[in-house]
C-alpha atoms as a printed R data frame, in Angstrom:
    type eleno elety resid chain resno      x       y       z
1   ATOM     1    CA   PRO     A     1 32.658 129.225  98.061
2   ATOM     2    CA   CYS     A     2 35.563 130.729 100.059
3   ATOM     3    CA   ALA     A     3 36.868 132.443  96.916
4   ATOM     4    CA   LEU     A     4 33.513 134.199  96.455
5   ATOM     5    CA   LEU     A     5 33.406 135.163 100.145
6   ATOM     6    CA   GLN     A     6 36.932 136.542  99.891
7   ATOM     7    CA   THR     A     7 36.032 138.649  96.836
8   ATOM     8    CA   ARG     A     8 32.859 139.995  98.465
9   ATOM     9    CA   MET     A     9 34.497 140.743 101.817
10  ATOM    10    CA   GLN     A    10 37.381 142.578 100.134
11  ATOM    11    CA   SER     A    11 34.960 145.000  98.481
12  ATOM    12    CA   LEU     A    12 35.951 148.481  99.664
13  ATOM    13    CA   GLN     A    13 32.502 150.089  99.379
14  ATOM    14    CA   PRO     A    14 30.004 147.238  99.175
15  ATOM    15    CA   ASP     A    15 26.292 147.558  98.544
16  ATOM    16    CA   PRO     A    16 24.385 147.751 101.891
17  ATOM    17    CA   LYS     A    17 22.887 144.355 101.035
18  ATOM    18    CA   ALA     A    18 26.371 142.873 100.673
19  ATOM    19    CA   GLN     A    19 27.976 143.977 103.919
20  ATOM    20    CA   TYR     A    20 29.189 141.087 106.080
21  ATOM    21    CA   ARG     A    21 30.743 140.933 109.541
22  ATOM    22    CA   SER     A    22 32.040 137.359 109.375
23  ATOM    23    CA   VAL     A    23 32.595 134.468 106.969
24  ATOM    24    CA   TYR     A    24 29.642 132.549 108.407
25  ATOM    25    CA   GLU     A    25 27.282 135.520 108.122
26  ATOM    26    CA   ALA     A    26 28.423 136.164 104.545
27  ATOM    27    CA   LEU     A    27 27.855 132.552 103.457
28  ATOM    28    CA   LYS     A    28 24.455 132.378 105.169
29  ATOM    29    CA   LYS     A    29 23.313 135.692 103.692
30  ATOM    30    CA   ILE     A    30 24.467 134.814 100.161
31  ATOM    31    CA   VAL     A    31 22.758 131.408 100.189
32  ATOM    32    CA   LEU     A    32 19.478 132.808 101.602
33  ATOM    33    CA   THR     A    33 19.252 135.838  99.316
34  ATOM    34    CA   GLU     A    34 21.001 134.690  96.125
35  ATOM    35    CA   GLY     A    35 20.514 130.930  96.080
36  ATOM    36    CA   LEU     A    36 22.312 127.750  97.096
37  ATOM    37    CA   TRP     A    37 24.573 127.634  94.034
38  ATOM    38    CA   ARG     A    38 25.688 131.266  94.130
39  ATOM    39    CA   PRO     A    39 28.867 130.554  96.175
40  ATOM    40    CA   LEU     A    40 30.070 128.316  93.316
41  ATOM    41    CA   ARG     A    41 29.760 131.016  90.667
42  ATOM    42    CA   GLY     A    42 32.874 131.344  88.524
43  ATOM    43    CA   ILE     A    43 34.225 127.906  89.459
44  ATOM    44    CA   ASN     A    44 34.059 126.709  85.839
45  ATOM    45    CA   VAL     A    45 36.490 129.342  84.542
46  ATOM    46    CA   THR     A    46 38.863 128.602  87.453
47  ATOM    47    CA   MET     A    47 38.814 124.885  86.629
48  ATOM    48    CA   LEU     A    48 39.477 125.632  82.963
49  ATOM    49    CA   GLY     A    49 42.664 127.556  83.703
50  ATOM    50    CA   ALA     A    50 43.873 125.588  86.731
51  ATOM    51    CA   GLY     A    51 44.955 122.440  84.854
52  ATOM    52    CA   PRO     A    52 47.543 123.908  82.451
53  ATOM    53    CA   ALA     A    53 48.562 126.589  84.977
54  ATOM    54    CA   HIS     A    54 49.424 124.080  87.727
55  ATOM    55    CA   ALA     A    55 51.113 121.692  85.282
56  ATOM    56    CA   MET     A    56 53.579 124.419  84.259
57  ATOM    57    CA   TYR     A    57 53.824 125.599  87.860
58  ATOM    58    CA   PHE     A    58 54.995 122.344  89.438
59  ATOM    59    CA   ALA     A    59 57.122 121.281  86.452
60  ATOM    60    CA   CYS     A    60 59.028 124.570  86.560
61  ATOM    61    CA   TYR     A    61 59.337 124.467  90.367
62  ATOM    62    CA   GLU     A    62 60.686 120.919  90.528
63  ATOM    63    CA   ASN     A    63 63.288 121.443  87.790
64  ATOM    64    CA   MET     A    64 64.501 124.805  89.089
65  ATOM    65    CA   LYS     A    65 64.589 123.639  92.714
66  ATOM    66    CA   LYS     A    66 66.816 120.677  91.813
67  ATOM    67    CA   SER     A    67 69.145 122.738  89.608
68  ATOM    68    CA   LEU     A    68 69.526 125.577  92.112
69  ATOM    69    CA   SER     A    69 69.900 123.254  95.112
70  ATOM    70    CA   ASP     A    70 72.684 121.387  93.298
71  ATOM    71    CA   THR     A    71 74.424 124.710  92.692
72  ATOM    72    CA   LEU     A    72 73.837 126.394  96.048
73  ATOM    73    CA   GLN     A    73 74.042 123.440  98.447
74  ATOM    74    CA   HIS     A    74 75.484 120.577  96.415
75  ATOM    75    CA   GLY     A    75 72.301 118.533  96.287
76  ATOM    76    CA   GLY     A    76 70.976 119.551  99.720
77  ATOM    77    CA   ASN     A    77 67.718 121.334 100.478
78  ATOM    78    CA   SER     A    78 68.305 125.059  99.981
79  ATOM    79    CA   HIS     A    79 65.518 127.367 101.215
80  ATOM    80    CA   LEU     A    80 66.822 130.098  98.919
81  ATOM    81    CA   ALA     A    81 66.530 127.720  95.959
82  ATOM    82    CA   ASN     A    82 62.968 126.797  97.004
83  ATOM    83    CA   GLY     A    83 61.963 130.455  97.182
84  ATOM    84    CA   ILE     A    84 63.507 131.369  93.816
85  ATOM    85    CA   ALA     A    85 62.046 128.309  92.082
86  ATOM    86    CA   GLY     A    86 58.583 129.058  93.475
87  ATOM    87    CA   SER     A    87 58.817 132.694  92.361
88  ATOM    88    CA   VAL     A    88 59.825 131.833  88.774
89  ATOM    89    CA   ALA     A    89 57.103 129.160  88.539
90  ATOM    90    CA   THR     A    90 54.587 131.847  89.512
91  ATOM    91    CA   LEU     A    91 55.370 133.874  86.366
92  ATOM    92    CA   LEU     A    92 54.116 131.036  84.157
93  ATOM    93    CA   HIS     A    93 51.190 130.146  86.410
94  ATOM    94    CA   ASP     A    94 49.823 133.709  86.591
95  ATOM    95    CA   ALA     A    95 50.135 134.311  82.856
96  ATOM    96    CA   VAL     A    96 47.449 131.627  82.423
97  ATOM    97    CA   MET     A    97 45.378 132.295  85.548
98  ATOM    98    CA   ASN     A    98 45.161 136.111  85.489
99  ATOM    99    CA   PRO     A    99 42.433 136.349  82.799
100 ATOM   100    CA   ALA     A   100 40.503 133.556  84.542
101 ATOM   101    CA   GLU     A   101 40.776 135.415  87.844
102 ATOM   102    CA   VAL     A   102 39.441 138.635  86.302
103 ATOM   103    CA   VAL     A   103 36.379 136.846  84.901
104 ATOM   104    CA   LYS     A   104 35.795 134.894  88.113
105 ATOM   105    CA   GLN     A   105 35.923 137.939  90.382
106 ATOM   106    CA   ARG     A   106 33.660 140.013  88.157
107 ATOM   107    CA   MET     A   107 31.079 137.240  88.185
108 ATOM   108    CA   GLN     A   108 31.327 136.945  91.962
109 ATOM   109    CA   MET     A   109 30.647 140.618  92.756
110 ATOM   110    CA   PHE     A   110 27.255 141.494  94.248
111 ATOM   111    CA   ASN     A   111 24.645 142.187  91.534
112 ATOM   112    CA   SER     A   112 27.135 141.168  88.845
113 ATOM   113    CA   PRO     A   113 25.678 141.966  85.388
114 ATOM   114    CA   TYR     A   114 27.368 138.946  83.801
115 ATOM   115    CA   LYS     A   115 25.206 135.866  83.272
116 ATOM   116    CA   SER     A   116 27.937 133.527  82.015
117 ATOM   117    CA   VAL     A   117 31.701 133.254  81.521
118 ATOM   118    CA   LEU     A   118 31.359 133.876  77.774
119 ATOM   119    CA   SER     A   119 29.217 136.987  78.203
120 ATOM   120    CA   CYS     A   120 31.690 138.350  80.750
121 ATOM   121    CA   VAL     A   121 34.658 137.767  78.417
122 ATOM   122    CA   ARG     A   122 32.842 139.365  75.470
123 ATOM   123    CA   THR     A   123 31.648 142.399  77.449
124 ATOM   124    CA   VAL     A   124 35.045 143.098  79.029
125 ATOM   125    CA   GLN     A   125 36.788 142.654  75.662
126 ATOM   126    CA   ARG     A   126 34.328 144.994  73.905
127 ATOM   127    CA   THR     A   127 34.163 147.732  76.548
128 ATOM   128    CA   GLU     A   128 37.660 147.703  78.060
129 ATOM   129    CA   GLY     A   129 39.841 145.871  75.545
130 ATOM   130    CA   PHE     A   130 42.121 142.833  75.868
131 ATOM   131    CA   GLY     A   131 44.388 144.692  78.306
132 ATOM   132    CA   ALA     A   132 41.659 144.510  80.967
133 ATOM   133    CA   PHE     A   133 42.410 140.810  81.433
134 ATOM   134    CA   TYR     A   134 45.992 141.683  82.391
135 ATOM   135    CA   ARG     A   135 45.418 145.009  84.159
136 ATOM   136    CA   SER     A   136 46.224 143.392  87.501
137 ATOM   137    CA   TYR     A   137 48.986 141.082  86.185
138 ATOM   138    CA   THR     A   138 51.903 143.087  87.591
139 ATOM   139    CA   THR     A   139 49.977 143.522  90.846
140 ATOM   140    CA   GLN     A   140 49.208 139.802  90.880
141 ATOM   141    CA   LEU     A   141 52.896 139.030  90.416
142 ATOM   142    CA   THR     A   142 53.813 141.540  93.119
143 ATOM   143    CA   MET     A   143 51.474 139.604  95.403
144 ATOM   144    CA   ASN     A   144 52.066 136.043  94.213
145 ATOM   145    CA   VAL     A   145 55.867 136.132  93.993
146 ATOM   146    CA   PRO     A   146 56.231 136.838  97.743
147 ATOM   147    CA   PHE     A   147 53.228 134.582  98.425
148 ATOM   148    CA   GLN     A   148 54.824 131.632  96.621
149 ATOM   149    CA   ALA     A   149 58.278 132.331  98.047
150 ATOM   150    CA   ILE     A   150 56.825 132.259 101.598
151 ATOM   151    CA   HIS     A   151 54.601 129.312 100.659
152 ATOM   152    CA   PHE     A   152 57.380 127.065  99.314
153 ATOM   153    CA   ILE     A   153 59.910 127.983 101.985
154 ATOM   154    CA   THR     A   154 57.338 127.317 104.745
155 ATOM   155    CA   TYR     A   155 56.263 124.021 103.166
156 ATOM   156    CA   GLU     A   156 59.818 122.712 102.887
157 ATOM   157    CA   LEU     A   157 60.635 123.971 106.400
158 ATOM   158    CA   VAL     A   158 57.616 122.218 107.967
159 ATOM   159    CA   GLN     A   159 58.456 119.055 106.014
160 ATOM   160    CA   GLU     A   160 61.966 119.087 107.448
161 ATOM   161    CA   HIS     A   161 60.511 119.014 110.968
162 ATOM   162    CA   ILE     A   162 57.615 116.561 110.611
163 ATOM   163    CA   ASN     A   163 58.957 114.375 107.793
164 ATOM   164    CA   PRO     A   164 62.792 114.443 107.974
165 ATOM   165    CA   PRO     A   165 63.338 111.423 105.665
166 ATOM   166    CA   ARG     A   166 61.200 113.232 103.039
167 ATOM   167    CA   GLU     A   167 59.282 110.054 102.285
168 ATOM   168    CA   TYR     A   168 55.775 109.951 100.840
169 ATOM   169    CA   ASN     A   169 53.573 110.649 103.844
170 ATOM   170    CA   PRO     A   170 50.066 111.986 103.036
171 ATOM   171    CA   ARG     A   171 49.468 113.357 106.532
172 ATOM   172    CA   SER     A   172 52.706 115.376 106.561
173 ATOM   173    CA   HIS     A   173 51.999 116.768 103.075
174 ATOM   174    CA   ILE     A   174 48.496 117.886 104.081
175 ATOM   175    CA   VAL     A   175 49.682 119.520 107.335
176 ATOM   176    CA   ALA     A   176 52.687 121.227 105.732
177 ATOM   177    CA   GLY     A   177 50.582 122.412 102.781
178 ATOM   178    CA   ALA     A   178 47.872 123.865 105.041
179 ATOM   179    CA   VAL     A   179 50.368 125.667 107.300
180 ATOM   180    CA   ALA     A   180 52.279 127.055 104.324
181 ATOM   181    CA   GLY     A   181 49.076 128.304 102.697
182 ATOM   182    CA   ALA     A   182 47.834 129.975 105.891
183 ATOM   183    CA   VAL     A   183 51.122 131.782 106.601
184 ATOM   184    CA   ALA     A   184 51.549 132.990 103.015
185 ATOM   185    CA   ALA     A   185 47.882 134.043 102.721
186 ATOM   186    CA   ALA     A   186 47.905 136.145 105.894
187 ATOM   187    CA   ALA     A   187 51.186 137.843 104.974
188 ATOM   188    CA   THR     A   188 50.048 138.879 101.485
189 ATOM   189    CA   THR     A   189 46.428 139.924 102.180
190 ATOM   190    CA   PRO     A   190 47.126 143.671 101.604
191 ATOM   191    CA   LEU     A   191 48.362 142.891  98.100
192 ATOM   192    CA   ASP     A   192 45.333 140.702  97.426
193 ATOM   193    CA   VAL     A   193 42.954 143.525  98.401
194 ATOM   194    CA   CYS     A   194 44.675 145.744  95.815
195 ATOM   195    CA   LYS     A   195 44.426 143.008  93.188
196 ATOM   196    CA   THR     A   196 40.695 142.573  93.846
197 ATOM   197    CA   LEU     A   197 40.147 146.316  93.394
198 ATOM   198    CA   LEU     A   198 42.017 146.298  90.070
199 ATOM   199    CA   ASN     A   199 40.162 143.218  88.829
200 ATOM   200    CA   THR     A   200 36.676 144.364  89.775
201 ATOM   201    CA   GLN     A   201 37.053 148.143  89.234
202 ATOM   202    CA   GLU     A   202 34.403 148.843  91.910
203 ATOM   203    CA   ASN     A   203 32.329 151.695  90.488
204 ATOM   204    CA   THR     A   204 30.962 152.805  93.859
205 ATOM   205    CA   ALA     A   205 34.401 152.966  95.447
206 ATOM   206    CA   LEU     A   206 36.057 154.766  92.520
207 ATOM   207    CA   SER     A   207 33.245 157.291  91.981
208 ATOM   208    CA   SER     A   208 33.276 158.198  95.700
209 ATOM   209    CA   LEU     A   209 36.843 159.458  95.187
210 ATOM   210    CA   ASN     A   210 35.978 161.117  91.864
211 ATOM   211    CA   ILE     A   211 38.185 158.665  89.973
212 ATOM   212    CA   SER     A   212 37.132 158.502  86.334
213 ATOM   213    CA   GLY     A   213 38.191 155.838  83.864
214 ATOM   214    CA   HIS     A   214 39.855 152.631  84.941
215 ATOM   215    CA   LEU     A   215 42.200 152.269  87.891
216 ATOM   216    CA   SER     A   216 45.543 150.679  87.013
217 ATOM   217    CA   GLY     A   217 48.869 150.008  88.683
218 ATOM   218    CA   MET     A   218 49.896 148.806  92.115
219 ATOM   219    CA   LEU     A   219 50.734 152.273  93.468
220 ATOM   220    CA   ASN     A   220 47.338 153.694  92.477
221 ATOM   221    CA   ALA     A   221 45.601 150.662  93.985
222 ATOM   222    CA   PHE     A   222 47.483 151.088  97.293
223 ATOM   223    CA   ARG     A   223 46.585 154.794  97.458
224 ATOM   224    CA   THR     A   224 42.926 154.104  96.700
225 ATOM   225    CA   VAL     A   225 42.629 151.330  99.291
226 ATOM   226    CA   TYR     A   226 44.221 153.557 101.940
227 ATOM   227    CA   ARG     A   227 41.983 156.524 101.119
228 ATOM   228    CA   LEU     A   228 38.867 154.343 101.310
229 ATOM   229    CA   GLY     A   229 39.636 152.093 104.271
230 ATOM   230    CA   GLY     A   230 42.806 153.237 106.015
231 ATOM   231    CA   LEU     A   231 45.258 150.612 107.270
232 ATOM   232    CA   SER     A   232 42.465 148.221 108.244
233 ATOM   233    CA   GLY     A   233 41.269 148.276 104.627
234 ATOM   234    CA   PHE     A   234 44.370 146.325 103.602
235 ATOM   235    CA   PHE     A   235 43.263 143.367 105.737
236 ATOM   236    CA   LYS     A   236 39.659 143.117 104.614
237 ATOM   237    CA   GLY     A   237 38.777 139.468 104.024
238 ATOM   238    CA   VAL     A   238 41.928 138.086 105.700
239 ATOM   239    CA   GLN     A   239 39.918 135.403 107.517
240 ATOM   240    CA   ALA     A   240 38.211 134.240 104.327
241 ATOM   241    CA   ARG     A   241 41.541 134.298 102.463
242 ATOM   242    CA   VAL     A   242 43.272 132.084 105.039
243 ATOM   243    CA   ILE     A   243 40.297 129.677 105.182
244 ATOM   244    CA   TYR     A   244 40.341 129.532 101.372
245 ATOM   245    CA   GLN     A   245 44.090 128.975 101.008
246 ATOM   246    CA   MET     A   246 44.583 126.334 103.712
247 ATOM   247    CA   PRO     A   247 42.560 123.505 102.113
248 ATOM   248    CA   SER     A   248 43.580 124.673  98.638
249 ATOM   249    CA   THR     A   249 47.328 124.358  99.276
250 ATOM   250    CA   ALA     A   250 46.870 121.209 101.393
251 ATOM   251    CA   ILE     A   251 45.015 119.473  98.546
252 ATOM   252    CA   ALA     A   252 47.429 120.754  95.889
253 ATOM   253    CA   TRP     A   253 50.503 119.475  97.737
254 ATOM   254    CA   SER     A   254 48.988 116.109  98.701
255 ATOM   255    CA   VAL     A   255 47.875 115.443  95.106
256 ATOM   256    CA   TYR     A   256 51.222 116.602  93.709
257 ATOM   257    CA   GLU     A   257 53.245 114.502  96.159
258 ATOM   258    CA   PHE     A   258 51.055 111.447  95.443
259 ATOM   259    CA   PHE     A   259 51.602 111.608  91.686
260 ATOM   260    CA   LYS     A   260 55.286 112.370  92.174
261 ATOM   261    CA   TYR     A   261 55.585 109.251  94.375
262 ATOM   262    CA   PHE     A   262 53.443 107.127  92.037
263 ATOM   263    CA   LEU     A   263 55.308 108.091  88.850
264 ATOM   264    CA   THR     A   264 58.745 107.732  90.485
265 ATOM   265    CA   LYS     A   265 57.832 104.307  91.866
266 ATOM   266    CA   HIS     A   266 56.433 103.222  88.502
267 ATOM   267    CA   ARG     A   267 59.596 104.353  86.700
268 ATOM   268    CA   LEU     A   268 61.830 102.450  89.162
269 ATOM   269    CA   GLU     A   269 59.720  99.302  88.771
270 ATOM   270    CA   ARG     A   270 60.038  99.468  85.002
271 ATOM   271    CA   ARG     A   271 63.822  99.792  85.276
272 ATOM   272    CA   THR     A   272 64.095  96.754  87.527
């Protein structure tokens, strides 16, 4: 639901029926006017891409973090290594998730013409070509590389303070994950607004500036956002984005740390 709210609230020139002043008002209005299940629209395509994307993401992060930490700090915890490892892992993750994100956001827009994931994929492919699924890829990387660098560095930093022995501790993983997600989400909101514009290609917003064709590229997205909303336009939906990222990163880290602990313990037991 928070992902849909974030997409709607980041709309630069929304329909009068889809203008919201707060997260609560947006959720209430969507449920009352569009149905109880509307906030979950697009969740199936996200779930489809999330499995393989996160598997590559954490596998790459863990291997690179260990290798770089051994090189930079002789086995210690290097924040630089954490940031670099998180950034490289993002390249693989976003290659899988970018098409899913395009479909999800188009289905979440107000009065979306797409009835299903398959119809959305077919229509976008037929009318805009395969490149439409990766139109925001460079922008997504421009956003997600700093997001993940801040995210991983913050997570490891918080862990150092609340869980110095770095033992399996569900509470510390949840707290550190939530804090890391909130900090990274707030810092990269301007980039996310640009990504949403590129993914959704808001007709109302683009036509108001006499922009024909399809908007592409980070620089063009930044110019368009500024022309439509000024500096405040770059922080549209920041509250929804933080609320969305906090539980998301908290759950991701707690699940990851649990399986890491479980598999390591199981491997040690088998050896003994």
